[in-house]
Coordinates of C-alpha atoms in Angstrom, one line a residue:
R10 CA -6.9 103.4 101.8
F11 CA -7.8 100.8 99.2
G12 CA -10.7 98.3 99.1
G13 CA -8.4 95.4 98.6
V14 CA -5.4 94.1 96.6
D15 CA -7.2 94.4 93.2
E16 CA -8.1 98.0 93.8
Y17 CA -4.5 98.7 94.9
L18 CA -3.0 97.0 91.8
R19 CA -5.3 98.9 89.5
Y20 CA -4.2 102.2 91.1
V21 CA -0.5 101.4 90.7
V22 CA -1.0 100.3 87.1
L23 CA -3.0 103.4 86.3
T24 CA -0.1 105.6 87.4
D25 CA 1.6 104.5 84.2
S26 CA 4.9 105.0 85.9
Q27 CA 7.4 102.1 85.4
S28 CA 9.6 103.4 88.3
T29 CA 6.6 103.4 90.6
M30 CA 5.5 100.0 89.6
L31 CA 9.0 98.7 90.0
E32 CA 9.2 100.1 93.6
E33 CA 5.8 98.6 94.4
F34 CA 6.7 95.2 92.9
T35 CA 9.8 95.1 95.1
W36 CA 7.8 96.0 98.2
L37 CA 5.0 93.5 97.4
T38 CA 7.5 90.6 97.2
F39 CA 7.9 90.8 101.0
Y40 CA 4.1 90.8 101.7
D41 CA 2.1 89.3 98.9
V42 CA 4.1 87.4 96.2
D43 CA 1.0 86.6 94.1
A44 CA 0.1 90.3 93.9
A45 CA 3.8 91.1 93.1
L46 CA 3.7 88.6 90.2
R47 CA 0.5 90.2 88.9
L48 CA 2.2 93.5 88.9
L49 CA 5.3 92.0 87.2
A50 CA 3.2 91.3 84.1
H51 CA 2.8 95.1 83.7
L52 CA 6.5 95.9 83.9
A53 CA 8.2 96.7 80.7
D54 CA 11.4 94.8 79.8
G55 CA 13.5 97.9 80.7
A56 CA 12.0 98.0 84.2
V57 CA 12.4 94.2 84.7
E58 CA 16.1 94.5 83.8
Q59 CA 16.5 96.8 86.8
I60 CA 15.0 94.3 89.4
D61 CA 17.4 93.6 92.2
T62 CA 17.1 89.8 92.0
D63 CA 19.2 89.2 95.2
Q64 CA 16.8 91.4 97.1
V65 CA 13.5 89.6 96.1
F66 CA 14.6 86.0 95.3
A67 CA 14.3 84.6 98.8
S68 CA 10.8 85.9 99.3
I69 CA 9.6 84.5 96.0
E70 CA 11.4 81.2 96.4
A71 CA 9.7 80.6 99.7
R72 CA 6.3 80.5 97.9
G73 CA 7.2 77.5 95.9
D74 CA 8.1 76.4 92.4
R75 CA 5.3 78.0 90.4
P76 CA 5.8 81.6 91.5
M77 CA 9.6 81.1 91.1
R78 CA 9.2 79.7 87.6
V79 CA 6.9 82.7 86.6
F80 CA 9.5 85.1 88.0
I81 CA 12.6 83.6 86.3
E82 CA 10.8 83.2 82.9
R83 CA 9.9 86.9 83.0
L84 CA 13.6 87.7 83.7
L85 CA 14.5 85.6 80.6
T86 CA 12.0 87.3 78.3
A87 CA 13.3 90.7 79.4
K88 CA 16.9 89.5 79.0
H89 CA 17.7 90.4 82.6
P90 CA 21.5 90.4 83.0
R91 CA 21.3 87.7 85.7
A92 CA 18.6 85.6 84.1
S93 CA 21.0 82.8 83.0
H94 CA 22.2 82.6 86.6
Y95 CA 18.8 81.1 87.5
M96 CA 18.4 78.6 84.6
T97 CA 19.4 75.5 86.7
Y98 CA 16.8 76.5 89.3
L99 CA 14.2 77.0 86.6
V100 CA 14.8 73.6 85.2
S101 CA 14.6 72.0 88.6
A102 CA 11.3 73.8 89.3
Y103 CA 9.9 72.4 86.1
V104 CA 11.0 68.9 87.0
R105 CA 9.4 69.1 90.4
Q106 CA 6.1 70.5 89.0
I107 CA 5.9 67.8 86.3
C108 CA 6.5 65.1 88.9
E109 CA 3.8 66.6 91.1
H110 CA 1.4 66.3 88.1
H111 CA 2.4 62.6 87.7
K112 CA 1.9 61.8 91.3
G113 CA -0.8 64.2 92.5
E114 CA -4.4 64.8 91.6
E115 CA -3.5 65.2 87.9
A116 CA -1.9 61.7 87.8
H117 CA -4.8 60.2 85.8
R118 CA -4.3 62.9 83.2
S119 CA -0.5 62.3 83.1
D120 CA -1.1 58.6 82.6
A121 CA -3.6 59.4 79.9
L122 CA -0.9 61.4 78.2
V123 CA 1.4 58.4 78.0
R124 CA -1.4 56.1 76.9
G125 CA -2.5 58.5 74.3
Y126 CA 1.0 58.5 72.9
R127 CA 1.1 54.7 72.7
R128 CA -2.2 54.7 70.8
A129 CA -1.0 57.3 68.4
Q130 CA 2.3 55.5 68.0
A131 CA 0.5 52.3 67.1
D132 CA -0.9 54.1 64.0
D133 CA 2.3 56.0 63.2
L134 CA 5.7 54.4 64.2
R135 CA 7.5 57.6 63.2
L136 CA 5.7 59.8 65.7
R137 CA 8.1 61.3 68.3
F138 CA 7.1 61.8 71.9
R139 CA 8.3 65.4 71.7
A140 CA 6.0 66.1 68.8
Y141 CA 3.1 64.4 70.5
L142 CA 3.7 66.5 73.7
S143 CA 3.8 69.7 71.6
D144 CA 0.4 68.9 70.0
A145 CA -1.1 68.0 73.4
S146 CA 0.1 71.2 74.9
V147 CA -1.7 73.2 72.2
Q148 CA -4.9 71.4 73.3
S149 CA -4.5 72.8 76.8
D150 CA -3.0 69.8 78.5
T151 CA -1.1 71.3 81.5
C152 CA 1.3 68.4 82.0
A153 CA 2.2 68.3 78.3
A154 CA 2.7 72.1 78.3
L155 CA 5.1 71.8 81.2
H156 CA 7.1 69.0 79.4
T157 CA 7.2 71.1 76.2
R158 CA 8.5 74.2 78.0
L159 CA 11.1 72.2 79.8
L160 CA 12.2 70.5 76.7
G161 CA 12.6 73.8 75.0
I162 CA 15.0 74.9 77.7
L163 CA 16.9 71.6 77.7
A164 CA 17.2 71.5 73.9
D165 CA 18.9 74.9 73.6
R166 CA 21.9 74.7 71.3
Q167 CA 23.9 76.6 73.9
P168 CA 22.6 75.4 77.3
Q169 CA 22.8 77.9 80.1
Y170 CA 22.0 75.5 82.8
D171 CA 24.4 73.2 84.8
V172 CA 24.1 70.0 82.8
E173 CA 25.5 67.7 85.5
A174 CA 23.2 69.2 88.2
V175 CA 20.1 68.9 85.9
Y176 CA 20.9 65.3 85.1
K177 CA 21.2 64.5 88.8
C178 CA 17.9 66.2 89.4
L179 CA 16.2 64.2 86.6
N180 CA 17.7 60.9 87.9
D181 CA 16.4 61.6 91.4
Q182 CA 12.8 61.3 90.1
E183 CA 10.9 58.1 89.7
A184 CA 11.6 56.2 86.5
G185 CA 9.3 56.9 83.6
F186 CA 8.3 60.4 84.4
M187 CA 11.2 62.3 82.8
D188 CA 12.6 59.8 80.3
V189 CA 12.5 62.1 77.3
E190 CA 14.2 64.9 79.3
R191 CA 16.9 62.5 80.5
A192 CA 17.6 61.4 76.9
V193 CA 18.0 65.1 75.8
V194 CA 20.4 65.9 78.6
L195 CA 22.4 62.7 77.9
V196 CA 22.9 63.8 74.3
V197 CA 24.0 67.2 75.5
M198 CA 26.5 65.4 77.7
G199 CA 27.7 63.4 74.8
N200 CA 26.5 60.0 76.2
I201 CA 24.8 58.9 73.0
D202 CA 24.7 55.2 73.8
D203 CA 22.9 55.9 77.1
A204 CA 20.5 58.3 75.4
L205 CA 19.6 55.6 72.8
D206 CA 19.0 53.1 75.5
V207 CA 16.6 55.5 77.3
L208 CA 14.7 56.2 74.0
V209 CA 14.4 52.6 72.8
S210 CA 14.3 50.5 76.0
Q211 CA 12.7 52.8 78.5
L212 CA 10.6 55.4 76.7
G213 CA 9.9 53.5 73.5
D214 CA 10.4 56.6 71.4
Y215 CA 11.7 54.7 68.3
A216 CA 11.3 57.6 65.9
E217 CA 13.5 59.9 68.1
A218 CA 16.1 57.1 68.4
E219 CA 16.2 56.6 64.6
M220 CA 16.5 60.3 64.0
L221 CA 19.4 60.6 66.5
L222 CA 21.3 57.6 65.2
V223 CA 20.5 57.1 61.5
T224 CA 19.6 60.6 60.3
P225 CA 21.6 63.0 62.6
D226 CA 21.6 65.7 59.9
N227 CA 17.8 66.2 60.2
P228 CA 17.3 69.6 61.7
Q229 CA 14.8 68.1 64.3
S230 CA 17.3 65.5 65.4
L231 CA 18.7 65.6 69.0
A232 CA 22.1 65.0 67.4
R233 CA 22.4 68.8 66.9
L234 CA 22.8 69.1 70.7
A235 CA 25.8 66.6 70.8
P236 CA 29.2 68.2 71.7
S237 CA 30.7 66.6 68.5
P238 CA 29.0 65.7 65.1
L239 CA 27.5 62.3 64.8
S240 CA 28.0 60.2 61.7
S241 CA 25.3 58.2 59.9
G242 CA 25.6 55.3 57.5
V243 CA 25.2 51.5 57.1
S244 CA 26.5 50.7 60.6
S245 CA 24.0 53.1 62.2
A246 CA 21.0 51.5 60.6
S247 CA 22.4 48.0 61.4
R248 CA 22.9 49.0 65.0
L249 CA 19.4 50.3 65.4
L250 CA 18.0 47.2 63.9
R251 CA 19.8 45.0 66.4
M252 CA 18.4 47.2 69.2
Y253 CA 14.9 46.6 67.9
L254 CA 15.7 42.8 67.7
D255 CA 16.7 42.9 71.3
L256 CA 13.3 44.2 72.4
S257 CA 11.9 40.7 71.6
N258 CA 14.3 39.1 74.1
S259 CA 14.8 41.7 76.8
H260 CA 11.4 43.2 76.9
N261 CA 9.2 40.3 75.7
D262 CA 7.7 42.6 73.1
D263 CA 7.9 40.3 70.1
E264 CA 5.0 42.1 68.2
M265 CA 6.5 45.6 68.4
S266 CA 10.0 44.2 67.7
A267 CA 8.7 42.6 64.5
R268 CA 6.9 45.7 63.4
L269 CA 10.0 47.9 63.9
V270 CA 12.3 45.5 62.2
A271 CA 10.0 45.1 59.2
D272 CA 9.7 48.9 58.9
L273 CA 13.4 49.4 59.1
L274 CA 14.2 46.7 56.6
H275 CA 11.7 48.3 54.2
R276 CA 13.1 51.8 54.4
Y277 CA 16.8 51.1 54.7
A278 CA 17.1 48.0 52.5
D279 CA 20.0 49.5 50.5
D280 CA 21.9 50.3 53.8
L281 CA 21.6 46.9 55.4
G282 CA 23.5 43.9 54.3
P283 CA 21.9 40.4 53.8
D284 CA 24.0 39.1 56.7
I285 CA 21.4 40.7 59.0
L286 CA 18.9 38.0 58.1
A287 CA 20.9 35.5 60.3
D288 CA 19.6 37.5 63.4
I289 CA 15.9 37.4 62.4
P290 CA 14.0 35.0 64.7
D291 CA 13.0 31.8 63.0
H292 CA 9.4 32.0 64.2
W293 CA 8.7 35.3 62.6
P294 CA 6.6 35.2 59.4
L295 CA 8.3 35.4 56.0
S296 CA 6.4 38.6 55.2
I297 CA 8.7 40.6 57.5
V298 CA 11.8 39.9 55.4
E299 CA 10.2 39.1 52.0
A300 CA 10.5 42.6 50.5
F301 CA 14.1 43.0 51.9
V302 CA 15.2 39.7 50.4
S303 CA 13.5 40.5 47.0
R304 CA 15.3 43.9 47.0
H305 CA 18.7 42.3 47.6
L306 CA 18.1 39.7 44.9
Q307 CA 17.4 42.5 42.5
L308 CA 20.6 44.3 43.5
L309 CA 22.6 41.1 43.0
K310 CA 21.1 40.6 39.6
A311 CA 21.8 44.2 38.7
Q312 CA 25.4 43.8 39.9
E313 CA 25.8 40.6 37.8
Q314 CA 24.4 42.3 34.7
A315 CA 26.6 45.3 35.2
S316 CA 29.6 43.0 35.6
N317 CA 28.7 41.2 32.3
V318 CA 28.3 44.6 30.5
Q319 CA 31.7 45.7 31.8
R320 CA 33.3 42.4 30.7
S321 CA 31.8 42.8 27.2
L322 CA 33.1 46.4 27.0
N323 CA 36.6 45.2 28.0
Q324 CA 36.5 42.5 25.4
A325 CA 35.3 44.9 22.7
R326 CA 38.2 47.4 23.5
A327 CA 40.8 44.6 23.4
F328 CA 39.4 43.4 20.0
A329 CA 39.4 47.0 18.6
S330 CA 43.1 47.3 19.7
K331 CA 44.0 44.1 17.9
V332 CA 42.2 45.2 14.8
A333 CA 43.9 48.6 14.8
Y334 CA 47.3 46.9 15.2
T335 CA 46.6 44.5 12.4
E336 CA 45.5 47.3 10.1
A337 CA 48.6 49.3 10.9
V338 CA 51.0 46.4 10.2
C339 CA 49.2 45.6 6.9
D340 CA 49.2 49.2 5.7
R341 CA 52.7 50.2 6.7
G342 CA 54.5 47.0 7.3
P343 CA 56.6 46.2 10.4
V344 CA 58.5 49.0 12.2
K345 CA 62.2 48.3 12.2
L346 CA 64.6 50.1 14.5
D347 CA 68.4 49.9 15.0
Y348 CA 70.4 51.0 18.0
S349 CA 71.0 54.4 16.6
Q350 CA 67.3 55.3 16.5
T351 CA 66.5 58.4 18.6
C352 CA 63.3 59.8 20.1
C353 CA 61.8 62.6 18.1
V354 CA 60.9 64.5 21.2
C355 CA 64.0 64.2 23.5
N356 CA 66.5 63.1 20.9
K357 CA 67.9 60.4 23.1
L358 CA 68.5 56.8 22.0
L359 CA 65.5 54.6 22.2
G360 CA 67.6 51.6 23.1
S361 CA 65.4 48.9 24.5
S362 CA 62.8 51.3 26.0
V363 CA 59.1 51.0 25.2
F364 CA 58.3 53.3 22.4
V365 CA 55.3 54.7 20.5
F366 CA 55.0 54.8 16.7
E367 CA 52.7 57.6 15.3
A368 CA 51.1 55.9 12.3
E369 CA 50.0 59.2 10.7
T370 CA 53.4 61.0 10.9
G371 CA 55.9 58.1 11.2
D372 CA 57.3 59.7 14.4
I373 CA 58.8 57.4 17.0
K374 CA 59.2 58.4 20.6
H375 CA 59.6 57.1 24.2
I376 CA 56.2 56.3 25.7
S377 CA 57.2 58.6 28.6
C378 CA 57.6 61.5 26.0
T379 CA 54.0 61.2 24.7

């Protein structure tokens, strides 16, 4: 007899027998799931691979999402042959746990997470919410850690979860809790327009939206998850700028809209045409577009100067040709041909064809024979 669960588990672990621990783990799942999961941590990958998941799944599932999540993640790390079978369940478990944090006793910390991102974003417009969550999880923020782990699963290049089922699960939750996850899954589904709308209009993750739309080749961009490659270019920057302009009207966020537009005009001045100025609200200060206008005036001046240089070069070439022709006529006199003159290359009559006269050798040939 043992003096409790702790003593029993110590005894089983001290046997140092993987087969014994596997048997005891299976038995424990029917009587004490928490103790079973403690024992699971001592099983080697080879022993975990031998777990009969069909036999123990129902018992662990009955204890809720946290035990189920721990169990499935251990299957994944051990590369259990049926691990991918439970990926959709694992994602759903994460979603439910995150929502519990947002609604339950930890709600104030979850709200603080969003507020913290807004404060950090105010200082750095290029800060992505995913990056902020990752940093917060390192600082032992439980909700941020759950978000980060879930995003790691969702952002897998070859998703093993049921995308449609996961998207439905995310949409069933209250708006605002899972916006970044919804954006990721929308990209995986190929719904780029909807993903951009979530990022810009709902989550306010402007850096992530820019990376997705304007710089899809960036290794950190969500574009790598899209079913087909995304193209970047002038139209992408222009489209994002118009989305930022719309924030002023649809979200009454004139200050953020002006900041975002000014930043985009500064960094993508060469990709945006001056026609975009017609969409800038009249009441915005000139400082927002001043650098952009100055840059385009410089470009126009440079283009005019380049055109003048090209025109001068063409005139110089034409003058040089005339000089060469005049010198040739003066030195050798006019070239006279009769109808019996033949080409020195093909030996056919020149007739009325255009010909070339080689001043150095005196040879005459068709222009097509040069």
